[in-house]
Short mmCIF file of N, CA, C and O in Angstrom, two decimals:
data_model
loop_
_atom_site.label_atom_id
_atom_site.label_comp_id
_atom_site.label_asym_id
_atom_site.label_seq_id
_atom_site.Cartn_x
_atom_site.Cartn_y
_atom_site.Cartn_z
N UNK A 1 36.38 74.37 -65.33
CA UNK A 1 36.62 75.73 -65.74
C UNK A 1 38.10 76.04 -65.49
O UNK A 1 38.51 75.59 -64.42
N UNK A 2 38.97 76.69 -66.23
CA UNK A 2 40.22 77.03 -66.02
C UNK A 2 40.45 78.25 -65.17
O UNK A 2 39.55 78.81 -64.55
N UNK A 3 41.34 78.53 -65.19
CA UNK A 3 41.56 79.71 -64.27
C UNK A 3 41.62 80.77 -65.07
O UNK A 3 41.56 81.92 -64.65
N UNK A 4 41.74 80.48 -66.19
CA UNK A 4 41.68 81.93 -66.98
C UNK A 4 40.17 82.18 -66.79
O UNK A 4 39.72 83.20 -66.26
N UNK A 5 39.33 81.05 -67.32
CA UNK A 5 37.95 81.27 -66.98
C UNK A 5 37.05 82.07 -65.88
O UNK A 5 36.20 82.96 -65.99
N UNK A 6 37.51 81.52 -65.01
CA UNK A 6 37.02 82.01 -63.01
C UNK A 6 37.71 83.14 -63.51
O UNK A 6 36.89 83.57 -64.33
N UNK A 7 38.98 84.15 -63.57
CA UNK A 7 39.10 84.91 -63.97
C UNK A 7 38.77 86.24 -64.66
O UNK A 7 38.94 87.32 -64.09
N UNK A 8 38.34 86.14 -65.83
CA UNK A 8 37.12 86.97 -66.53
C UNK A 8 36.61 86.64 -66.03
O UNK A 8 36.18 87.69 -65.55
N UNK A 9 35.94 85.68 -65.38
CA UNK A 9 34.77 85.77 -64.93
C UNK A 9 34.25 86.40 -63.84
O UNK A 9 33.10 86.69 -63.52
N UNK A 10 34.97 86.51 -63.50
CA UNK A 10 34.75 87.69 -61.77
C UNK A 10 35.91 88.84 -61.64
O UNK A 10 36.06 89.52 -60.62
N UNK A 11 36.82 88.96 -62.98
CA UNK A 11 37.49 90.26 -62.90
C UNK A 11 38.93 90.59 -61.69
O UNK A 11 39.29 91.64 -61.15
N UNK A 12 39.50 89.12 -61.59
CA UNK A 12 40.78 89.29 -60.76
C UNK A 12 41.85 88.67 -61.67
O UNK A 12 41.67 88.01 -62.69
N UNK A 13 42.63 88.91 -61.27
CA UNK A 13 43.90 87.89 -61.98
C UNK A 13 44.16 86.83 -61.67
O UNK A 13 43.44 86.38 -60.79
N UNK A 14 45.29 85.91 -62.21
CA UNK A 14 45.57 84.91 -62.10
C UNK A 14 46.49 84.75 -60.83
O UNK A 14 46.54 83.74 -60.13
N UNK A 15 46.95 85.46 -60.72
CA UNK A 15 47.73 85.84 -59.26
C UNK A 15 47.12 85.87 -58.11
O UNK A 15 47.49 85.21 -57.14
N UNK A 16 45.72 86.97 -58.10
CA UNK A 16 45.28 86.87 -56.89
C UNK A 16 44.31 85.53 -56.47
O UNK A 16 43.84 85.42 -55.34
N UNK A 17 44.04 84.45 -57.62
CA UNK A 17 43.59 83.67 -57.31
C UNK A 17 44.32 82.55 -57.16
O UNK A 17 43.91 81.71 -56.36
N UNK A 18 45.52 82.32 -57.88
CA UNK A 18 46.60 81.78 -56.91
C UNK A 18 46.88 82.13 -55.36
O UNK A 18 46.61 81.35 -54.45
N UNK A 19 47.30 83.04 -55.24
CA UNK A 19 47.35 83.54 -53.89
C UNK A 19 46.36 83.19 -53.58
O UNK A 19 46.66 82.01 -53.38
N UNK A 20 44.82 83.28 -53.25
CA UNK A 20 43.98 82.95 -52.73
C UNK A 20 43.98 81.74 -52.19
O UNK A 20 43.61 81.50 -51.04
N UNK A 21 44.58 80.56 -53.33
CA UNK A 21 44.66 78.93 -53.00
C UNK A 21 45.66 78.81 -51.99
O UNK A 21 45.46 78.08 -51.02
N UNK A 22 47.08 79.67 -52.19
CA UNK A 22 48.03 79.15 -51.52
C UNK A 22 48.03 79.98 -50.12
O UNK A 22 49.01 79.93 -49.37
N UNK A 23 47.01 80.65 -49.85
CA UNK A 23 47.15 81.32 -48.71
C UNK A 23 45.47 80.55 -47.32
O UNK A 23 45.11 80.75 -46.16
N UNK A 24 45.06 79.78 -48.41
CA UNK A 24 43.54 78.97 -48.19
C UNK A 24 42.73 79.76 -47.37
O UNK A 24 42.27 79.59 -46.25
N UNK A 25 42.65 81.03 -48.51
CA UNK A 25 41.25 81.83 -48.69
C UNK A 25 39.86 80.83 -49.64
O UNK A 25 38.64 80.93 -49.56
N UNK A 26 40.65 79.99 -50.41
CA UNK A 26 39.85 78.86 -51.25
C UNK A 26 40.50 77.69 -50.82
O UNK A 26 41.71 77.83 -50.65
N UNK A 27 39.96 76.40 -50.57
CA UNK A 27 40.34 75.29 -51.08
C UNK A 27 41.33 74.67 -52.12
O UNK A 27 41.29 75.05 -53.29
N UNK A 28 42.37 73.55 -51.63
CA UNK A 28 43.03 73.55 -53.05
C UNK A 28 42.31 72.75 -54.65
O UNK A 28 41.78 71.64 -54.73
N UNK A 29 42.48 73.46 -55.42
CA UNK A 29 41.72 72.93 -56.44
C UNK A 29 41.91 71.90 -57.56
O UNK A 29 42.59 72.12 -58.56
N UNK A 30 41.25 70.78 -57.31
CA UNK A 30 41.79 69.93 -58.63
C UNK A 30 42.53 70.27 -60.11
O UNK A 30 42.40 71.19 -60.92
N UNK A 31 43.24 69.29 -60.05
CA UNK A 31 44.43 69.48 -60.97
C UNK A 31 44.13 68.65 -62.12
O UNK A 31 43.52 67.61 -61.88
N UNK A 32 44.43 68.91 -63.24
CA UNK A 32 44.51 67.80 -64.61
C UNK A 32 45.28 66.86 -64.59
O UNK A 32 45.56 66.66 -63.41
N UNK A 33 45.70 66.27 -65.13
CA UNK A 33 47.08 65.37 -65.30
C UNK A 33 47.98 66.25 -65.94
O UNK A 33 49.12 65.78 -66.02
N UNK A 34 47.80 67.68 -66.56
CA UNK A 34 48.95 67.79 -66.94
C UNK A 34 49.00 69.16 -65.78
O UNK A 34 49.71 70.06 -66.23
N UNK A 35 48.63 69.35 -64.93
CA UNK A 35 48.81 69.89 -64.17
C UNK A 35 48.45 71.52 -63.94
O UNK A 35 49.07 72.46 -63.45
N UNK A 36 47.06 71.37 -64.58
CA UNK A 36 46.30 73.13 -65.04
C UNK A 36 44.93 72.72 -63.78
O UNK A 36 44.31 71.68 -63.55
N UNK A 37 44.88 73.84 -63.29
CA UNK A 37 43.78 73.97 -62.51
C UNK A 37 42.65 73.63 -63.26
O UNK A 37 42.37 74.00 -64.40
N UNK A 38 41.87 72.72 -62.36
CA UNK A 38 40.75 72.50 -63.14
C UNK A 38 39.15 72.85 -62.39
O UNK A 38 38.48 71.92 -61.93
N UNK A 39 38.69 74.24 -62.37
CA UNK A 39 37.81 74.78 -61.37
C UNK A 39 36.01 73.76 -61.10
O UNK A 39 35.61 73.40 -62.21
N UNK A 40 35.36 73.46 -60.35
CA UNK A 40 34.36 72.86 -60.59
C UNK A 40 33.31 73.90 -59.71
O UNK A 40 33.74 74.68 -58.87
N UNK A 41 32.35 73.81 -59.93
CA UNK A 41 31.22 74.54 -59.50
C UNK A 41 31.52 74.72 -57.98
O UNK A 41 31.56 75.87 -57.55
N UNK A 42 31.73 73.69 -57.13
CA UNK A 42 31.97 74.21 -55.87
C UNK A 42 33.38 74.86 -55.79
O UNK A 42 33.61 75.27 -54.65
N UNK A 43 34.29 75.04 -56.58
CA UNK A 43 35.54 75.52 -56.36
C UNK A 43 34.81 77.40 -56.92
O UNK A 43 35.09 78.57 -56.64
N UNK A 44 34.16 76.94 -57.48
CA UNK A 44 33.40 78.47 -57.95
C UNK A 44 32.74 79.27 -56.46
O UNK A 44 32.93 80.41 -56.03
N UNK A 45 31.78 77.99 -55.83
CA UNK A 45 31.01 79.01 -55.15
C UNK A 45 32.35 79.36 -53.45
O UNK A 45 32.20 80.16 -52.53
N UNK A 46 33.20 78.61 -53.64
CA UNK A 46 34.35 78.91 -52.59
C UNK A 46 35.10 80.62 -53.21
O UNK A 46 35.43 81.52 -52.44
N UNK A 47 35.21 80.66 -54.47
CA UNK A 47 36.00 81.48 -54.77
C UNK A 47 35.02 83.09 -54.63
O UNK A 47 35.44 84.21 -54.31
N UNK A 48 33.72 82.69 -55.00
CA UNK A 48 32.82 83.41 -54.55
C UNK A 48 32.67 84.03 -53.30
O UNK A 48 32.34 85.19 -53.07
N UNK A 49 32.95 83.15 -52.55
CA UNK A 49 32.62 83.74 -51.11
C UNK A 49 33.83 84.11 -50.71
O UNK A 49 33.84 84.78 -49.68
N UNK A 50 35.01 83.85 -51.28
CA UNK A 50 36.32 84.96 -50.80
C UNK A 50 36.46 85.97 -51.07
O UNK A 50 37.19 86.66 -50.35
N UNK A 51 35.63 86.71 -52.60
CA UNK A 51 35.71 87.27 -53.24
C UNK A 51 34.80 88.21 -52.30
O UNK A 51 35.24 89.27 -51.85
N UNK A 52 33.65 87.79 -52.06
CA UNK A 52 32.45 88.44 -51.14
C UNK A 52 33.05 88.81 -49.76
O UNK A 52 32.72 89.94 -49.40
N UNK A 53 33.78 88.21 -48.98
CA UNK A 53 34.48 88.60 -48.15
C UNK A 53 35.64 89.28 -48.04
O UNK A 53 35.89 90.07 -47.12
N UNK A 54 36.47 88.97 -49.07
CA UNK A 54 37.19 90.32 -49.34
C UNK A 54 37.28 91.80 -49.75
O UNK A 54 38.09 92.72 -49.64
N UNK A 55 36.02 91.60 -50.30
CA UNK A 55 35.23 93.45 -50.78
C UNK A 55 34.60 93.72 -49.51
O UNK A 55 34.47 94.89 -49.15
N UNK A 56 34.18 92.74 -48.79
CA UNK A 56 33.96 93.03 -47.38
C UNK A 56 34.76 93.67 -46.82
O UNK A 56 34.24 94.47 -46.04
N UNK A 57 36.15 93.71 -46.86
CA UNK A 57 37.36 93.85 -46.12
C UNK A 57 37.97 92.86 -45.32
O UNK A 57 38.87 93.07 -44.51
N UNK A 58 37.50 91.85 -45.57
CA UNK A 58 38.44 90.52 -44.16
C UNK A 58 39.46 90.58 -44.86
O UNK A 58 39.65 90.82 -46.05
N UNK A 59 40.34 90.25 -43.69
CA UNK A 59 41.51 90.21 -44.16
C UNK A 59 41.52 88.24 -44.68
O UNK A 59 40.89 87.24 -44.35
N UNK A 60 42.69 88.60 -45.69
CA UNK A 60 42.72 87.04 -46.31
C UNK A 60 42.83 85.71 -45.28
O UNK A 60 42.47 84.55 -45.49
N UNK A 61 43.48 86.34 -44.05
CA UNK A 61 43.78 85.49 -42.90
C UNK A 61 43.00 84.50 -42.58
O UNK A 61 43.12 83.28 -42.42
N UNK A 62 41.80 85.63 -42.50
CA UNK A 62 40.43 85.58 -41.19
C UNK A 62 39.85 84.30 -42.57
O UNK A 62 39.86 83.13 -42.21
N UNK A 63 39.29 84.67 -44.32
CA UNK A 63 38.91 84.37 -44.91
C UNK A 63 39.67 83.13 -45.13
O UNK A 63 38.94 82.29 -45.65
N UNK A 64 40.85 82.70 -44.91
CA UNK A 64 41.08 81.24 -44.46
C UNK A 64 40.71 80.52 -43.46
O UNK A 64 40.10 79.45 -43.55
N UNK A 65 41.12 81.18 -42.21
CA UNK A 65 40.29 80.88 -40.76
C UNK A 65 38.88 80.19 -41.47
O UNK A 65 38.84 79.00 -41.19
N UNK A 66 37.78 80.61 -42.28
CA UNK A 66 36.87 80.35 -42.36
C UNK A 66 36.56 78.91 -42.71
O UNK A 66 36.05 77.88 -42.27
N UNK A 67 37.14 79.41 -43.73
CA UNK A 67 37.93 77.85 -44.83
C UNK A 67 37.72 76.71 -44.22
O UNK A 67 36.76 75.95 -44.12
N UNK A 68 38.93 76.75 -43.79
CA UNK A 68 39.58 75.80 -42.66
C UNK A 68 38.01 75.26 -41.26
O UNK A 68 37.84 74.14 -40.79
N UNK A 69 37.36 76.26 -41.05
CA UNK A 69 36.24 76.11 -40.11
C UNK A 69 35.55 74.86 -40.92
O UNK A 69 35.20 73.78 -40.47
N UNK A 70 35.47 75.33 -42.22
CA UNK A 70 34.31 74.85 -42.85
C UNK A 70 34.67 73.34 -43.41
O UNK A 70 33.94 72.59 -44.04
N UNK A 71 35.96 73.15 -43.00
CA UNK A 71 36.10 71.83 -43.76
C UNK A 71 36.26 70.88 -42.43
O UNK A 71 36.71 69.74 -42.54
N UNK A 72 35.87 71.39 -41.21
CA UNK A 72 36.24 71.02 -40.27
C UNK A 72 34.61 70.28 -39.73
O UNK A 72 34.42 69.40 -38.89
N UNK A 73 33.47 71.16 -40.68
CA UNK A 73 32.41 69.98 -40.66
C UNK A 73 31.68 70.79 -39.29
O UNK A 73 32.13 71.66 -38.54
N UNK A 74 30.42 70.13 -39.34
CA UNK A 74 29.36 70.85 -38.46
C UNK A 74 29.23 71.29 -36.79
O UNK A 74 28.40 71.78 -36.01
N UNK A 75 31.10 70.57 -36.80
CA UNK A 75 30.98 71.54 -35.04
C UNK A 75 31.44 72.75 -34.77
O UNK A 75 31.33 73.44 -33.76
N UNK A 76 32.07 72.96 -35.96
CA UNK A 76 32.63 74.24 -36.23
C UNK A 76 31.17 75.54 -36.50
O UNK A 76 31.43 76.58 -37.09
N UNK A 77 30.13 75.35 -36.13
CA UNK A 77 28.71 76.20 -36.61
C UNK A 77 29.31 77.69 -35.49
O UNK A 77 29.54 78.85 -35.86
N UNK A 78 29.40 77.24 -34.43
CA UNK A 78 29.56 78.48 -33.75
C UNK A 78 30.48 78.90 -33.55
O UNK A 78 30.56 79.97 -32.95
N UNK A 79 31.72 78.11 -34.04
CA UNK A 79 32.96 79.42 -34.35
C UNK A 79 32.80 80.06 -35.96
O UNK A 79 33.57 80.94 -36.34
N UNK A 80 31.87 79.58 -36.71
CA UNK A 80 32.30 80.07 -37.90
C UNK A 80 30.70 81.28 -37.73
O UNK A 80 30.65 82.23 -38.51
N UNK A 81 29.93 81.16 -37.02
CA UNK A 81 29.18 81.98 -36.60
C UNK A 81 29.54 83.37 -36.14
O UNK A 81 29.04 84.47 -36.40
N UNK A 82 30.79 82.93 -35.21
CA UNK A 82 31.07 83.62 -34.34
C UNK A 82 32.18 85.16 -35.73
O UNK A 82 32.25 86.34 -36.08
N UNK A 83 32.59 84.13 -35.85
CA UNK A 83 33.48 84.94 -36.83
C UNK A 83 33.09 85.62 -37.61
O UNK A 83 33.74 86.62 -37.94
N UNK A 84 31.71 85.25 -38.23
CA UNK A 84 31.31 86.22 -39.34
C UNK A 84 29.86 87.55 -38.53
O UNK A 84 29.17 88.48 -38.93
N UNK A 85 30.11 86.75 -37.18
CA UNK A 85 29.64 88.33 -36.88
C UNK A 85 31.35 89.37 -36.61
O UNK A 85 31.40 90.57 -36.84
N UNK A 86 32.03 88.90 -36.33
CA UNK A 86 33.02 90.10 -35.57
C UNK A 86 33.54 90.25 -37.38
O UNK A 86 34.61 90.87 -37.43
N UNK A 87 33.04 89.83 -38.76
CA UNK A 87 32.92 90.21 -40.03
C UNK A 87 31.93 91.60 -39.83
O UNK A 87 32.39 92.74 -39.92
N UNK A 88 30.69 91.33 -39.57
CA UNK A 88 29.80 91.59 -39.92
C UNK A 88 29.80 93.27 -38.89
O UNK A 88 29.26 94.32 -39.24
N UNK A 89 30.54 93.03 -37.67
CA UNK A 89 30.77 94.02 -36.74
C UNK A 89 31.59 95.19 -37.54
O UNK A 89 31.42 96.40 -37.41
N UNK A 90 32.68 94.41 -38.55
CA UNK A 90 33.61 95.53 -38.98
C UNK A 90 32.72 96.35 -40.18
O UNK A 90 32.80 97.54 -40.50
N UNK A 91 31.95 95.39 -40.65
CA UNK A 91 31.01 96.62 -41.80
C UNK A 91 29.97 97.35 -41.35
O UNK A 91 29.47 98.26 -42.01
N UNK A 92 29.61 97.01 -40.25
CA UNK A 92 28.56 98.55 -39.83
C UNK A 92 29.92 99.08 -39.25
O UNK A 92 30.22 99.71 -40.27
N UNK A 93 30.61 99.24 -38.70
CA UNK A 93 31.35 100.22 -38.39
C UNK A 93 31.93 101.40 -39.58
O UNK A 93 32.05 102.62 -39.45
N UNK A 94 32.25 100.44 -40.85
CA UNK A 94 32.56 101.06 -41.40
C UNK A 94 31.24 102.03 -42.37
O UNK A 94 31.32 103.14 -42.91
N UNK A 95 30.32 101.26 -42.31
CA UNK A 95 28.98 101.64 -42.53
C UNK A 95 28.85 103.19 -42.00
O UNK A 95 28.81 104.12 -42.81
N UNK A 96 28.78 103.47 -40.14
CA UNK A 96 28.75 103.92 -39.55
C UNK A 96 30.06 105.26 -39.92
O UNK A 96 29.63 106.42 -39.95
N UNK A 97 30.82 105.16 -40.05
CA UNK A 97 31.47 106.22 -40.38
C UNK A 97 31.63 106.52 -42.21
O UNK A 97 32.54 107.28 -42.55
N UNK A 98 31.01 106.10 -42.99
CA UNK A 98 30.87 106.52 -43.90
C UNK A 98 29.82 107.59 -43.82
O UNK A 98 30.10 108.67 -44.34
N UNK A 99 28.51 107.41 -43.17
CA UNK A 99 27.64 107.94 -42.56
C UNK A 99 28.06 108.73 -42.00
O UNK A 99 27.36 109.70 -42.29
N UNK A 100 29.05 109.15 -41.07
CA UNK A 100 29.29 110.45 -40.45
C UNK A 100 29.69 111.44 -41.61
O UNK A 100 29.40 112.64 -41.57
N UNK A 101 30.18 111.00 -42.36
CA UNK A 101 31.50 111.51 -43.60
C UNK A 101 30.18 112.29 -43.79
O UNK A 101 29.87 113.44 -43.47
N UNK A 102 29.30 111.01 -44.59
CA UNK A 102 28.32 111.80 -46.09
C UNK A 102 27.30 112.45 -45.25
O UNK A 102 26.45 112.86 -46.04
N UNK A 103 26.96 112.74 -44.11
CA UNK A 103 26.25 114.03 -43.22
C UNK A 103 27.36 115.04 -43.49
O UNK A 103 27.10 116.01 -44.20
N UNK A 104 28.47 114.88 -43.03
CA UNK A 104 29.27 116.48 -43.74
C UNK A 104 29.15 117.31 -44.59
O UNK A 104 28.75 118.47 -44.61
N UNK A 105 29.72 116.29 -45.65
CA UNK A 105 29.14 116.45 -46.81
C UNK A 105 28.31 117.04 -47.07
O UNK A 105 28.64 118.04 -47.71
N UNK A 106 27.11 116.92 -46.85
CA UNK A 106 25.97 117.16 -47.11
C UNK A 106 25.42 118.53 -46.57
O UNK A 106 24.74 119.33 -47.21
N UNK A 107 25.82 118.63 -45.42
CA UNK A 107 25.72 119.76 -44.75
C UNK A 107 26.77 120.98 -45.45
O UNK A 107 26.51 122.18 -45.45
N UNK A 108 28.07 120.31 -46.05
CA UNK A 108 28.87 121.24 -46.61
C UNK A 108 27.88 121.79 -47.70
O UNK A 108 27.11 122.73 -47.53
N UNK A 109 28.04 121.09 -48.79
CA UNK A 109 26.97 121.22 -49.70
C UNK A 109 25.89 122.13 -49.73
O UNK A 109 25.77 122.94 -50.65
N UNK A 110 25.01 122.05 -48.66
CA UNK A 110 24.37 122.47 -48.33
C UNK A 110 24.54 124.21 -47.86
O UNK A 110 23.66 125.04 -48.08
N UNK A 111 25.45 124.42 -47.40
CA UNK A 111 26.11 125.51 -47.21
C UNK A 111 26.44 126.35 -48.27
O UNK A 111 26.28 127.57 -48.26
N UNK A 112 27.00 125.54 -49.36
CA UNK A 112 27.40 126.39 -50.62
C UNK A 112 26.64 126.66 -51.31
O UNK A 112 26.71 127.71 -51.96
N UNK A 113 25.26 125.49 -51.47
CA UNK A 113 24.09 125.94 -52.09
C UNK A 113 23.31 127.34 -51.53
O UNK A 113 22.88 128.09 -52.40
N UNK A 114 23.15 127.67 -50.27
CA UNK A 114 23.09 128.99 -49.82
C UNK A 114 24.03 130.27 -49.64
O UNK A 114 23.75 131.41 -49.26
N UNK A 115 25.27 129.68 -50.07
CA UNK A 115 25.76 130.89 -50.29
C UNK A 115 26.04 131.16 -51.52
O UNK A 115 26.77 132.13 -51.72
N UNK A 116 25.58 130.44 -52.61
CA UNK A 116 25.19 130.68 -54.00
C UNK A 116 24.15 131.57 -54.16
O UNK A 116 24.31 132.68 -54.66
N UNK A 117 22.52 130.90 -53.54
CA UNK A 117 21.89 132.31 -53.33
C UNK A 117 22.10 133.26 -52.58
O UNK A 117 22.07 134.38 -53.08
N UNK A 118 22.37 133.13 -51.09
CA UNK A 118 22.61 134.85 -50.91
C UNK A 118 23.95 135.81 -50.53
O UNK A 118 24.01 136.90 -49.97
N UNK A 119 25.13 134.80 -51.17
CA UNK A 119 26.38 135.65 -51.35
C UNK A 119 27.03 135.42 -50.58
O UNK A 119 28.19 135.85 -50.57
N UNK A 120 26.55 134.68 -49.67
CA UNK A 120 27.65 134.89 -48.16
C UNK A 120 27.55 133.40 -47.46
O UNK A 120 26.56 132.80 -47.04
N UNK A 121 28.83 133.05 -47.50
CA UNK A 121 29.10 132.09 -46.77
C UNK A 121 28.95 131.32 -45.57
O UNK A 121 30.12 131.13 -45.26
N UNK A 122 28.32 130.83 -44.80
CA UNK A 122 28.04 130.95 -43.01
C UNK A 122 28.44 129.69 -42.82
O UNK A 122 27.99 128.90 -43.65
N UNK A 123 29.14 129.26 -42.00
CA UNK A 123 28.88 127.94 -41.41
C UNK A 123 28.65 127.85 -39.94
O UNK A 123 29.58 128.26 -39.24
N UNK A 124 27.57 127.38 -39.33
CA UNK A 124 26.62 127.34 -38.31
C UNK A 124 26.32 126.10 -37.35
O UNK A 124 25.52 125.79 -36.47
N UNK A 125 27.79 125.41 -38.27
CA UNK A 125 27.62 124.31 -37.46
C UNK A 125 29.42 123.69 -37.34
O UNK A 125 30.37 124.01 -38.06
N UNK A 126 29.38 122.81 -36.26
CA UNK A 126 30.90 122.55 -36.05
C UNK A 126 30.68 120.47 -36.53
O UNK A 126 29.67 119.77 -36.59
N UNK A 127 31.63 120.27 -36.69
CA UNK A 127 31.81 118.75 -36.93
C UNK A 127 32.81 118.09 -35.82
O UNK A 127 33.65 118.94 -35.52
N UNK A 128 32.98 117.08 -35.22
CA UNK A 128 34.60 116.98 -35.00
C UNK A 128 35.14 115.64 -34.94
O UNK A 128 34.66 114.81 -34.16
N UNK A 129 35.87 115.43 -35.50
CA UNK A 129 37.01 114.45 -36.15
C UNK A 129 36.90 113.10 -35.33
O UNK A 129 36.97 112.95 -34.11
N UNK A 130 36.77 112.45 -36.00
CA UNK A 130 36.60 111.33 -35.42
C UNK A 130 37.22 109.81 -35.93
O UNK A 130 36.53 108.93 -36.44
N UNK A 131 38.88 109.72 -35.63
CA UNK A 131 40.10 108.80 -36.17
C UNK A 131 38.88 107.35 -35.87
O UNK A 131 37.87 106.87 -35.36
N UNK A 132 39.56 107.31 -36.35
CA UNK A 132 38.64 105.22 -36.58
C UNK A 132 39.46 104.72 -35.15
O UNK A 132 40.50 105.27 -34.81
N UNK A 133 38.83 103.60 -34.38
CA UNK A 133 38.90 103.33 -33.58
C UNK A 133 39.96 102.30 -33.25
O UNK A 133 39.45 101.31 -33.78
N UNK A 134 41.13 101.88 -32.71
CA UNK A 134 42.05 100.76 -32.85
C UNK A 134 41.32 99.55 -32.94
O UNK A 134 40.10 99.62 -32.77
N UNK A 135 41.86 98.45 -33.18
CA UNK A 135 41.01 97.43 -33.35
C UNK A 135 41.57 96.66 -32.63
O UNK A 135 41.12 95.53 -32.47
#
């Protein structure tokens, strides 16, 4: 598959999947003889799982870190374990405060829907701010 291919096909550019190779968020990927990427099913399901981890939010770093775990073969199980929980730690967090957000929300909402019916505005409840945590 070419890279234009993988491309449309999952909706990034040719850039960020360069970058991806040269930063080894992916594996490097076989070449032609005349020197065009030439993608194969496992270069697919690698690009997949960067792709999956980057809408995750890892940073490209960590999503090499992985890489690199994984080519390093089956003693690497519990650091690459390890890693995709302190992954897995950063999305309930962020989970978790999306959740605070859309209770606001909701409660805002909720507020205006009653002061639609009876004219008057109240708010009866306090919220308070809560900056994301250093990491």
């Amino acid at each position: 598959m070419t890279i234009k291919e993988v491309c449309e096909r999952y909706h990034i550019s040719p850039d960020t999947l360069r970058y991806y190779e040269k930063m080894g968020a992916i594996p490097a990927v076989h070449r032609t003889k005349g020197g065009v990427r030439d993608y194969t099913e496992q270069d697919i399901g690698c690009v997949e799982n960067a792709l999956c981890m980057r809408n995750a939010g890892v940073p490209v770093e960590m999503v090499a870190t992985y890489v690199k775990l994984c080519g390093q073969g089956d003693e690497t199980f519990l650091a690459r374990r390890d890693l995709l929980r302190e992954v897995r730690g950063g999305i309930v967090r962020q989970i978790e405060k999306c959740q605070r957000e859309l209770e606001r929300l909701e409660y805002k909402i909720g507020r205006y829907e009653l002061a639609i019916e009876t004219g008057e505005l109240v708010w009866d409840r306090t919220f308070s701010f809560e900056p994301d945590a250093p990491e």
